[in-house]
XYZ file of C-alpha atoms in Angstrom:
727
model
C 133.522 70.519 102.930
C 132.789 71.763 99.423
C 131.871 68.222 98.295
C 129.417 68.012 101.194
C 127.766 71.269 100.096
C 127.575 70.220 96.429
C 126.017 66.911 97.486
C 123.255 68.711 99.430
C 122.636 71.031 96.464
C 122.264 68.047 94.096
C 119.820 66.385 96.480
C 117.575 69.345 97.385
C 117.956 72.226 94.911
C 116.876 73.031 91.371
C 119.202 74.549 88.738
C 121.787 75.969 91.127
C 124.882 77.404 89.413
C 127.524 75.232 91.078
C 130.394 77.111 89.417
C 129.243 80.331 91.107
C 128.973 78.432 94.393
C 132.581 77.207 93.981
C 133.710 80.744 93.216
C 132.039 81.946 96.443
C 133.661 79.090 98.362
C 137.115 80.096 97.082
C 136.556 83.749 98.043
C 135.315 82.776 101.520
C 138.308 80.465 101.982
C 140.731 83.253 101.032
C 138.928 85.984 103.027
C 138.684 83.925 106.252
C 142.023 82.102 105.799
C 143.647 83.377 108.998
C 140.503 83.439 111.148
C 139.604 80.795 113.721
C 136.385 80.018 115.598
C 136.126 79.692 119.382
C 136.436 75.925 118.944
C 139.817 76.377 117.252
C 138.619 75.094 113.864
C 139.002 77.207 110.698
C 136.389 79.950 110.416
C 135.502 78.710 106.937
C 133.622 75.803 108.543
C 130.880 78.214 109.668
C 129.903 79.741 106.282
C 130.072 76.273 104.683
C 127.638 74.884 107.285
C 125.326 77.889 106.823
C 125.308 77.266 103.073
C 124.568 73.553 103.708
C 121.521 74.457 105.828
C 120.289 76.732 103.031
C 120.855 73.954 100.493
C 118.782 71.589 102.653
C 115.977 74.151 102.400
C 116.274 73.996 98.607
C 117.236 77.654 98.218
C 118.374 79.332 94.988
C 121.907 80.074 93.754
C 122.200 83.634 95.057
C 120.986 82.678 98.560
C 123.497 79.833 98.894
C 126.292 82.067 97.550
C 125.296 84.807 100.022
C 125.311 82.188 102.798
C 128.940 81.385 101.965
C 129.829 85.092 101.971
C 127.553 86.324 104.787
C 130.448 87.312 107.098
C 132.848 88.582 104.424
C 131.817 92.271 104.484
C 131.593 92.401 108.281
C 134.750 90.474 109.196
C 137.192 90.919 106.281
C 138.601 93.663 104.046
C 136.143 92.952 101.221
C 133.424 95.564 100.621
C 129.917 95.646 99.160
C 131.351 96.884 95.846
C 133.818 93.994 95.738
C 131.011 91.441 96.160
C 128.888 93.188 93.524
C 131.787 93.247 91.028
C 132.711 89.586 91.576
C 129.144 88.229 91.713
C 126.060 90.432 91.241
C 124.006 93.149 92.931
C 121.501 90.651 94.359
C 124.198 88.679 96.184
C 125.780 91.914 97.449
C 122.429 93.132 98.807
C 121.782 89.832 100.592
C 125.239 89.843 102.206
C 124.845 93.495 103.171
C 121.397 92.807 104.648
C 122.703 89.954 106.813
C 125.680 92.104 107.848
C 123.314 94.724 109.253
C 121.245 92.055 111.018
C 124.448 90.581 112.402
C 124.792 93.700 114.521
C 121.546 92.886 116.343
C 122.402 91.802 119.851
C 119.968 90.947 122.655
C 119.843 93.772 125.189
C 118.286 93.906 128.621
C 116.704 97.241 127.721
C 113.412 96.787 125.893
C 113.966 99.946 123.852
C 117.132 98.610 122.219
C 115.646 95.199 121.550
C 112.494 96.710 120.050
C 114.600 98.899 117.756
C 116.551 95.852 116.566
C 113.342 93.945 115.820
C 112.017 96.875 113.792
C 115.212 96.817 111.695
C 114.767 93.098 111.133
C 111.143 93.490 110.004
C 112.237 96.189 107.563
C 114.964 93.925 106.155
C 112.409 91.128 105.705
C 110.094 93.355 103.662
C 112.941 94.136 101.252
C 114.010 90.508 100.748
C 112.780 87.615 102.896
C 115.923 85.640 102.035
C 117.921 87.897 104.365
C 116.181 86.418 107.400
C 116.468 82.872 106.006
C 120.252 83.304 105.840
C 120.229 84.775 109.346
C 118.221 81.814 110.683
C 120.719 79.402 109.120
C 123.556 81.433 110.636
C 121.920 81.376 114.070
C 121.218 77.628 113.867
C 124.843 76.717 113.217
C 126.018 79.113 115.922
C 123.739 77.353 118.416
C 125.009 73.946 117.292
C 128.522 75.081 118.288
C 127.530 77.157 121.318
C 129.298 74.835 123.751
C 132.600 76.549 122.938
C 131.331 79.938 124.140
C 131.454 81.253 127.743
C 128.398 80.349 129.851
C 127.167 83.955 130.010
C 127.331 84.194 126.210
C 125.525 80.863 125.873
C 122.580 82.085 127.959
C 122.477 85.426 126.131
C 122.337 83.780 122.685
C 119.791 81.202 123.856
C 117.520 83.885 125.335
C 117.736 85.959 122.158
C 116.842 82.903 120.092
C 113.819 82.117 122.268
C 112.557 85.694 122.072
C 113.157 86.490 118.400
C 114.518 83.841 116.053
C 112.497 80.764 117.055
C 109.200 82.739 116.837
C 110.246 84.063 113.426
C 111.011 80.547 112.189
C 107.572 79.494 113.451
C 105.848 82.385 111.687
C 107.663 81.522 108.451
C 106.435 77.931 108.774
C 109.959 76.519 109.191
C 109.144 73.945 111.865
C 112.333 71.909 111.447
C 114.473 74.997 112.064
C 112.196 76.215 114.871
C 112.306 72.911 116.772
C 116.081 72.665 116.661
C 116.502 76.324 117.687
C 114.176 75.762 120.653
C 115.799 72.514 121.795
C 119.323 73.964 121.572
C 118.251 77.126 123.413
C 116.477 75.014 126.063
C 119.706 73.087 126.591
C 121.664 76.270 127.472
C 118.909 78.243 129.205
C 117.811 75.417 131.528
C 120.589 72.802 131.452
C 119.422 70.926 134.576
C 115.850 70.513 133.320
C 117.107 69.651 129.831
C 119.402 66.801 130.851
C 116.904 65.501 133.427
C 114.245 65.303 130.684
C 116.687 63.589 128.289
C 117.393 60.995 130.988
C 113.683 60.386 131.719
C 112.851 59.940 128.037
C 115.837 57.634 127.454
C 114.805 55.330 130.325
C 111.631 54.229 128.512
C 112.842 54.725 124.937
C 112.951 51.013 124.068
C 109.459 50.438 125.462
C 108.084 53.473 123.641
C 109.738 52.581 120.327
C 108.308 49.041 120.513
C 104.825 50.471 121.147
C 105.134 52.896 118.216
C 106.520 50.190 115.938
C 103.493 47.944 116.602
C 101.105 50.774 115.688
C 103.033 51.555 112.469
C 103.027 47.894 111.416
C 99.303 47.647 112.124
C 98.521 50.775 110.084
C 100.757 49.694 107.187
C 98.867 46.408 106.872
C 95.461 48.140 106.913
C 96.486 50.847 104.415
C 98.177 48.318 102.120
C 94.848 46.492 101.766
C 93.174 49.803 100.781
C 95.621 50.307 97.909
C 96.774 53.732 99.134
C 100.483 54.407 98.707
C 101.815 55.721 102.028
C 104.983 56.411 103.964
C 104.527 55.971 107.739
C 107.026 57.002 110.382
C 107.164 57.739 114.072
C 108.241 61.285 114.941
C 109.461 61.845 118.496
C 108.269 65.190 119.808
C 111.056 67.675 120.384
C 112.246 68.153 123.937
C 111.147 71.731 124.510
C 107.614 70.878 123.376
C 107.455 68.079 125.954
C 108.927 70.317 128.679
C 106.409 73.074 127.928
C 103.514 70.602 128.115
C 104.794 69.246 131.437
C 105.121 72.706 132.988
C 101.907 74.180 131.527
C 99.745 71.210 132.522
C 101.737 70.308 135.640
C 102.268 66.706 134.512
C 105.077 64.240 134.934
C 106.700 62.426 132.017
C 104.621 59.301 132.823
C 101.409 61.280 132.356
C 102.303 62.428 128.851
C 101.484 59.639 126.422
C 101.949 61.376 123.077
C 105.739 61.647 123.242
C 105.736 60.236 119.733
C 103.444 61.219 116.873
C 102.696 58.923 113.942
C 103.057 60.703 110.607
C 101.421 59.313 107.459
C 102.469 60.802 104.102
C 100.383 60.256 100.950
C 100.329 61.513 97.358
C 97.220 63.708 97.273
C 94.528 65.402 99.378
C 91.892 62.769 98.543
C 94.125 60.083 100.070
C 94.579 62.227 103.236
C 90.859 62.007 104.041
C 90.672 58.354 102.994
C 93.488 57.494 105.398
C 91.762 59.494 108.147
C 88.632 57.340 107.733
C 90.661 54.128 107.977
C 92.537 55.367 111.079
C 89.249 56.165 112.843
C 87.923 52.676 112.112
C 91.049 51.108 113.585
C 91.448 53.361 116.644
C 88.826 55.271 118.555
C 89.209 59.058 118.089
C 89.028 61.397 121.063
C 86.200 63.952 120.577
C 87.366 67.545 120.120
C 90.940 66.559 119.287
C 90.591 66.512 115.483
C 92.014 69.468 113.518
C 91.744 69.981 109.779
C 94.590 72.266 108.706
C 94.172 71.192 105.075
C 90.806 72.897 104.648
C 91.939 75.749 106.905
C 95.754 76.168 106.598
C 97.660 78.062 109.246
C 98.935 81.525 108.260
C 102.452 80.088 108.063
C 101.237 77.763 105.248
C 101.147 74.620 107.428
C 98.682 71.982 106.192
C 97.907 68.626 107.786
C 95.177 66.541 109.419
C 95.665 66.009 113.155
C 93.739 63.455 115.159
C 94.317 62.029 118.630
C 93.184 58.416 119.123
C 93.171 55.738 121.816
C 95.566 52.937 120.982
C 96.515 49.621 122.564
C 96.678 49.539 126.366
C 94.417 52.599 126.454
C 97.266 55.004 125.640
C 96.541 58.087 123.543
C 98.724 59.107 120.639
C 98.572 61.637 117.806
C 98.437 60.864 114.092
C 99.302 63.466 111.456
C 98.225 62.918 107.846
C 99.532 65.076 104.983
C 100.807 64.930 101.395
C 104.514 64.802 100.553
C 104.366 68.432 99.345
C 102.608 69.505 102.545
C 105.323 67.774 104.534
C 108.049 69.715 102.737
C 106.189 72.954 103.441
C 105.752 71.964 107.098
C 109.507 71.372 107.414
C 110.839 74.414 105.552
C 107.868 76.795 105.318
C 108.427 79.832 103.127
C 111.655 78.351 101.758
C 109.713 75.444 100.246
C 107.671 77.904 98.170
C 110.640 79.937 96.959
C 109.462 81.986 94.010
C 112.909 82.260 92.473
C 112.968 78.534 91.668
C 112.541 77.636 88.044
C 108.989 76.742 87.047
C 107.196 79.183 89.327
C 104.363 80.952 87.534
C 103.579 84.640 87.860
C 100.462 83.735 89.835
C 102.538 81.704 92.275
C 104.759 84.743 92.697
C 101.721 86.784 93.697
C 100.652 84.073 96.166
C 104.151 84.162 97.611
C 103.876 87.914 98.211
C 100.444 87.435 99.813
C 101.947 84.949 102.261
C 104.343 87.681 103.404
C 101.666 90.335 103.892
C 101.763 89.753 107.658
C 105.236 91.347 107.751
C 103.859 94.549 106.252
C 100.939 94.391 108.706
C 103.422 94.159 111.569
C 105.312 97.194 110.301
C 102.028 99.073 110.044
C 100.915 98.531 113.618
C 104.392 98.823 115.140
C 104.605 102.410 113.878
C 101.631 103.166 116.115
C 103.412 101.750 119.175
C 105.996 103.961 120.843
C 106.176 101.963 124.090
C 108.970 99.419 123.665
C 107.654 96.911 126.225
C 104.216 96.956 124.611
C 105.787 96.535 121.176
C 107.864 93.492 122.165
C 104.909 91.823 123.867
C 102.702 92.420 120.834
C 105.463 91.185 118.538
C 105.732 87.893 120.402
C 101.943 87.472 120.506
C 101.684 87.997 116.758
C 104.465 85.489 116.066
C 103.784 82.738 118.529
C 100.150 82.782 119.646
C 97.528 80.100 119.183
C 94.832 80.860 116.639
C 91.143 80.377 116.010
C 89.625 79.748 112.572
C 86.260 81.355 111.894
C 83.796 81.653 109.017
C 81.933 84.542 107.469
C 78.259 83.843 106.553
C 79.510 83.215 102.980
C 82.000 80.577 104.142
C 85.242 82.607 103.910
C 87.790 81.427 106.503
C 89.206 84.125 108.806
C 92.066 83.338 111.183
C 92.590 85.429 114.329
C 94.620 85.205 117.560
C 93.216 83.018 120.324
C 90.480 84.751 122.399
C 89.822 87.226 119.558
C 86.497 89.068 119.649
C 83.858 90.089 117.124
C 85.577 93.491 116.897
C 88.804 91.791 115.757
C 86.749 89.870 113.204
C 85.101 93.069 111.903
C 88.396 94.893 111.427
C 89.971 91.854 109.720
C 87.200 91.988 107.088
C 87.543 95.734 106.450
C 88.420 98.904 108.362
C 85.032 100.473 107.552
C 83.190 97.378 108.864
C 85.088 97.703 112.135
C 84.370 101.418 112.470
C 80.629 100.841 111.891
C 80.353 97.691 114.037
C 77.496 97.835 116.579
C 76.972 94.127 117.327
C 77.604 90.537 116.246
C 75.916 87.180 115.776
C 77.724 83.886 116.325
C 76.042 80.834 114.798
C 72.912 82.962 114.395
C 72.737 84.142 118.029
C 73.535 87.611 119.366
C 76.703 87.821 121.451
C 78.401 90.718 123.274
C 81.265 92.409 121.444
C 83.787 91.098 123.993
C 82.730 87.458 123.423
C 85.771 85.222 122.777
C 85.321 83.522 119.415
C 86.008 79.787 119.017
C 87.260 77.782 116.057
C 84.525 76.789 113.623
C 82.033 79.468 114.578
C 80.168 81.462 111.908
C 80.386 85.177 112.686
C 78.103 87.882 111.299
C 78.901 91.544 111.992
C 76.036 94.005 112.478
C 76.831 97.540 111.308
C 75.317 101.016 111.550
C 74.373 102.906 108.381
C 76.115 105.982 109.790
C 79.677 105.366 111.063
C 79.746 106.266 114.745
C 83.278 104.990 115.106
C 84.885 102.733 117.704
C 84.800 103.196 121.448
C 88.076 103.888 123.238
C 87.262 100.864 125.452
C 87.677 98.603 122.428
C 91.448 98.896 122.765
C 91.163 96.850 125.982
C 88.908 94.261 124.310
C 90.547 93.431 120.974
C 93.378 90.887 120.762
C 94.838 91.497 117.300
C 97.405 94.224 116.783
C 95.798 94.994 113.427
C 92.522 95.980 115.123
C 94.335 98.060 117.756
C 96.231 99.941 115.053
C 93.053 100.766 113.113
C 91.181 101.911 116.235
C 94.034 104.243 117.208
C 94.152 105.557 113.640
C 90.425 106.414 113.767
C 90.812 108.416 116.966
C 93.764 110.304 115.517
C 91.721 111.345 112.494
C 88.626 112.249 114.531
C 90.605 114.458 116.877
C 92.311 116.269 114.022
C 89.875 119.201 113.829
C 89.947 119.635 117.572
C 93.747 119.507 117.583
C 93.984 122.047 114.723
C 92.044 124.662 116.710
C 93.917 123.809 119.890
C 97.315 123.908 118.161
C 96.636 127.265 116.502
C 95.670 128.807 119.827
C 98.774 127.363 121.532
C 101.169 128.681 118.854
C 99.604 132.147 118.862
C 99.896 132.380 122.651
C 103.489 131.122 122.581
C 104.405 133.652 119.859
C 102.873 136.483 121.856
C 104.783 135.307 124.912
C 108.051 135.570 122.937
C 107.096 138.991 121.559
C 105.967 138.102 118.037
C 102.853 137.698 115.935
C 102.523 134.109 114.684
C 101.134 135.328 111.361
C 104.436 137.145 110.704
C 106.455 134.077 111.664
C 104.640 131.909 109.112
C 105.789 134.234 106.312
C 109.451 133.314 106.836
C 111.356 130.882 104.624
C 112.150 128.849 107.749
C 108.451 128.104 108.164
C 108.232 126.760 104.594
C 111.336 124.641 105.169
C 109.836 123.276 108.406
C 106.617 122.302 106.631
C 108.598 120.483 103.937
C 111.092 118.816 106.290
C 108.424 117.195 108.474
C 106.174 116.226 105.534
C 103.327 118.546 106.519
C 100.954 119.176 103.631
C 99.642 122.391 105.134
C 99.765 124.650 108.161
C 96.775 122.694 109.534
C 99.017 119.634 109.803
C 101.387 121.635 111.986
C 98.505 122.894 114.147
C 97.237 119.300 114.543
C 100.620 117.995 115.667
C 101.020 120.788 118.224
C 97.435 120.322 119.419
C 97.975 116.604 119.984
C 101.040 117.337 122.117
C 103.447 115.641 119.696
C 105.488 118.814 119.008
C 106.781 121.430 121.457
C 105.312 124.883 120.586
C 108.176 126.815 122.235
C 110.703 125.047 119.989
C 108.704 125.829 116.847
C 108.282 129.512 117.686
C 111.945 129.853 118.693
C 113.032 128.307 115.398
C 110.916 130.763 113.405
C 111.925 133.670 115.607
C 115.612 132.973 114.957
C 115.231 133.641 111.252
C 113.596 137.020 111.828
C 116.482 137.929 114.128
C 119.090 136.743 111.615
C 117.502 138.451 108.609
C 117.594 141.935 110.118
C 119.737 144.316 108.115
C 123.323 143.865 109.247
C 124.166 147.411 108.135
C 121.366 148.800 110.291
C 122.410 146.802 113.308
C 126.098 147.690 112.963
C 125.261 151.368 112.367
C 123.119 151.540 115.478
C 125.742 149.753 117.530
C 128.568 151.993 116.330
C 126.476 155.115 116.937
C 125.739 154.053 120.512
C 129.398 153.259 121.230
C 130.618 156.572 119.765
C 127.979 158.552 121.664
C 128.974 156.859 124.882
C 132.679 157.464 124.312
C 132.112 161.120 123.375
C 130.020 161.675 126.472
C 132.733 160.073 128.570
C 135.383 162.302 127.045
C 133.365 165.487 127.415
C 132.562 164.776 131.057
C 136.110 163.667 131.922
C 134.885 160.220 132.938
C 137.357 158.260 130.834
C 138.809 156.784 134.025
C 135.445 155.276 134.991
C 133.958 153.936 131.767
C 135.525 152.884 128.468
C 139.141 153.219 127.384
C 141.987 155.506 128.487
C 144.562 156.695 125.939
C 148.045 157.321 127.311
C 149.003 160.992 127.085
C 145.712 162.154 125.540
C 142.342 163.482 126.762
C 139.080 164.300 125.036
C 139.980 162.114 122.102
C 137.387 160.157 120.114
C 137.746 156.432 120.685
C 135.904 153.703 118.785
C 136.018 149.926 118.957
C 137.150 148.006 115.888
C 134.360 145.835 114.520
C 136.839 143.254 113.203
C 137.659 141.954 116.692
C 135.115 143.655 119.050
C 137.272 144.042 122.204
C 135.577 143.886 125.611
C 136.836 144.782 129.118
C 139.426 142.250 130.199
C 140.946 141.789 126.704
C 144.530 142.854 125.997
C 144.044 145.867 123.723
C 146.036 148.318 121.583
C 145.080 151.606 119.894
C 145.594 152.646 116.297
C 145.415 156.308 115.201
C 143.120 156.638 112.210
C 142.783 159.607 109.833
C 139.786 161.658 110.935
C 138.084 159.003 113.092
C 140.121 159.091 116.288
C 141.637 156.060 117.988
C 140.542 152.613 116.797
C 140.833 150.067 119.638
C 141.740 146.483 118.679
C 142.476 143.294 120.567
C 146.208 142.609 120.513
C 145.555 139.206 118.870
C 143.584 140.804 116.010
C 144.839 139.740 112.595
C 144.426 143.277 111.218
C 146.888 144.605 113.802
C 149.501 142.085 112.644
C 148.976 143.225 109.066
C 149.372 146.966 109.956
C 152.440 146.402 112.110
C 154.378 145.160 109.112
C 154.471 148.595 107.451
C 153.278 151.342 109.877
C 154.087 151.015 113.575
C 154.144 154.759 114.271
C 150.375 155.033 114.585
C 150.082 152.581 117.503
C 149.260 154.107 120.893
C 149.032 152.536 124.334
C 145.471 152.210 125.632
C 143.860 150.628 128.684
C 140.504 149.939 130.255
C 138.888 152.323 132.741
C 138.502 151.504 136.416
C 134.841 150.503 136.002
C 133.575 147.593 133.941
C 130.177 149.170 133.409
C 128.956 149.577 129.830
C 127.885 147.440 126.879
C 130.358 146.015 124.373
C 129.647 144.143 121.164
C 131.229 140.714 120.772
C 130.565 137.635 118.654
C 130.851 133.910 119.320
C 130.436 130.861 117.102
C 128.644 127.720 118.323
C 129.106 124.448 116.429
C 126.643 121.690 117.290
C 124.662 118.687 116.086
C 121.807 119.664 113.791
C 119.043 118.691 116.174
C 115.631 120.232 116.752
C 115.624 122.868 119.503
C 119.390 123.423 119.682
C 119.093 127.164 118.967
C 116.259 127.464 121.465
C 118.522 125.917 124.141
C 121.282 128.422 123.285
C 118.846 131.349 123.520
C 117.623 130.151 126.930
C 121.157 130.307 128.393
C 121.774 133.774 126.933
C 118.491 134.943 128.471
C 119.294 133.376 131.853
C 122.607 135.291 131.954
C 120.687 138.514 131.068
C 122.885 139.135 128.047
C 121.456 141.444 125.400
C 121.258 139.633 122.052
C 122.032 141.563 118.868
C 121.909 139.073 115.960
C 121.882 135.325 115.322
C 122.922 133.755 112.024
C 122.746 129.952 111.762
C 123.214 127.438 108.956
C 123.981 123.735 108.491
C 127.180 122.812 106.642
C 127.895 119.825 104.368
C 128.893 117.698 107.362
C 125.404 118.273 108.912
C 126.940 120.462 111.619
C 124.878 123.463 112.743
C 127.063 126.599 112.797
C 125.527 129.552 114.685
C 127.169 132.986 114.904
C 125.757 134.935 117.849
C 126.447 138.681 118.242
C 125.642 140.230 121.639
C 126.386 142.989 124.129
C 128.384 142.148 127.263
C 130.101 144.095 130.018
C 133.442 142.256 130.337
C 135.425 139.200 129.282
C 134.509 137.271 132.466
C 130.848 137.430 131.444
C 131.837 136.073 128.040
C 133.840 133.210 129.560
C 130.864 132.204 131.739
C 128.593 132.188 128.681
C 130.996 129.997 126.686
C 131.319 127.607 129.643
C 127.526 127.274 129.942
C 127.035 126.775 126.203
C 129.598 123.952 126.091
C 127.374 122.047 128.519
C 124.379 122.090 126.149
C 123.482 118.666 124.709
C 124.805 118.347 121.159
C 127.208 121.324 121.316
C 130.591 120.397 119.824
C 132.603 123.640 120.128
C 132.132 127.243 121.261
C 134.685 129.976 120.608
C 134.955 133.725 120.212
C 135.117 135.054 116.673
C 138.347 136.975 116.110
C 137.753 138.412 112.645
């Protein structure tokens, strides 16, 4: 297996460090030594085949090494640090990137699939080689998919159709794309697949003889012209034929171009010379000529395509390209790999420009919160037909099929789009929703004062880039309106909760909130609230909590103690100890106070302790301070009990531990309010483990009320634990 890999490296790659490749092979062999694939063969076969596919693409040393190790972090005991120590940081990052992508699974829910695609786009912006390794991994998995359960086969095939084949297309990797599609077609629609294979095989000999005659004829003509060529017949891949049959409702007998003739030459001049000879030999069909050399596709594909009428009146397609163009057509972005030796700095810049569409995708996808809309737009951007247009100065602009003048304007520049008021196509005025066609010259008419786009344009434009820029304009234009609206909303909400919003903004929590959510000013906060993005009640509650928690603890405790003592004294003086508060066995008219260390409430098991000059201090029997006193002075303990009535207010404290999510404290406050419990203080902070710890001090009437509160709080989303504070 290693010899096979080295052979492919020698044939396709430049300056690959084969010793490093062998080292990676040995590590993969050791790491996967006890693992088997579904087929029963050693697991090592898979990473070797992935590396072979990458070598066929002509990839660099680190990519091939990462291909060998792509499952090591995920499936074995080796870590990122181990890979970095044994190889280098670049290899470790590539393996780690593929490991994260390996967790992407096709889901029936659009939200989960959209989230996975976003992760993949982000990985591609960091290093495009991550997705090249993943495509190689997916290709070999599909080649061996027959060993998987049928349900798994369909799941993997569907995922490949939706995500990986379109990505291979967008990266210009037609050879990978075709095989991914054909293999997926085989498992998604097995009956149609094998029926098509049978139909094609029935006339294969006849078709090959027909193609061979054309090739021989062309070779003789081109040999006389002195142009060095390589001519071959390329059978169209099965899924392409199936799609043409279903889209155009044709049978296999009605599709004549099952085979395309490909002519490879040394330079661009020869491409056009060959085209002239072909058109003198065979009659071209009007409107079926495409020049992708002068106007390359965004995925770097270049070629001349012409459809002609051959012997027996049958039509067939001829593709003419240089040898370099052919390599690019087969392997796309991989054929232009900037890490190969000999690439100039300028070529590196061109390489980055070719990947700008990934950054564009990330830009517009941030504007799209609807998962179904995102996935549909993603597929359109990857796999749609295109039109090629010209500016009046001859610059080529490519746009999705059925694009409009508005799309064209925004592709030139955002400001041109915002000021667009009309358009001319080939010198004639057209409506803004006119569908542009390949080859047309488009001139955008603009206003000297930017009036901005119309909201209706979102239903007219076809490119996601234009939609993103139109939405962005409306967001900016509505900012002032949203600022005024948001300020009014927050002030009303603050008043509703009993506060002045101006006072709330002076808290440190407000400054932290501004910083946390990347607001540059209070106007940014107003704008977000005004647009409906943020919940005003949550913001005010968050700010209100700090004011509550920063009240002087001494003042609060003093007031509480004073109220309790006054109540107890009144009870004693009026001989109502049996109705409210605590009874002390054998004593009357004695001052009783509740210990602040444990805050007993009616229903708790309690005990009294005789203090010097401050009467009886009542503690819960489980109070730690009582245990400490009992070790050296038991004589001061007295028996106490609760009165017959549970009326009265008693201070107690609970601790709530929860996830640190927005609005958690507001949810806690809502439950306390619903139970009509009087709140004293709230003190909340986030610990090192990102757990929100909130201590809530309140007044209650009995322990049953406390139990109900704790039960309700445990049902709040994100709450981990709720318990009563003992000391």
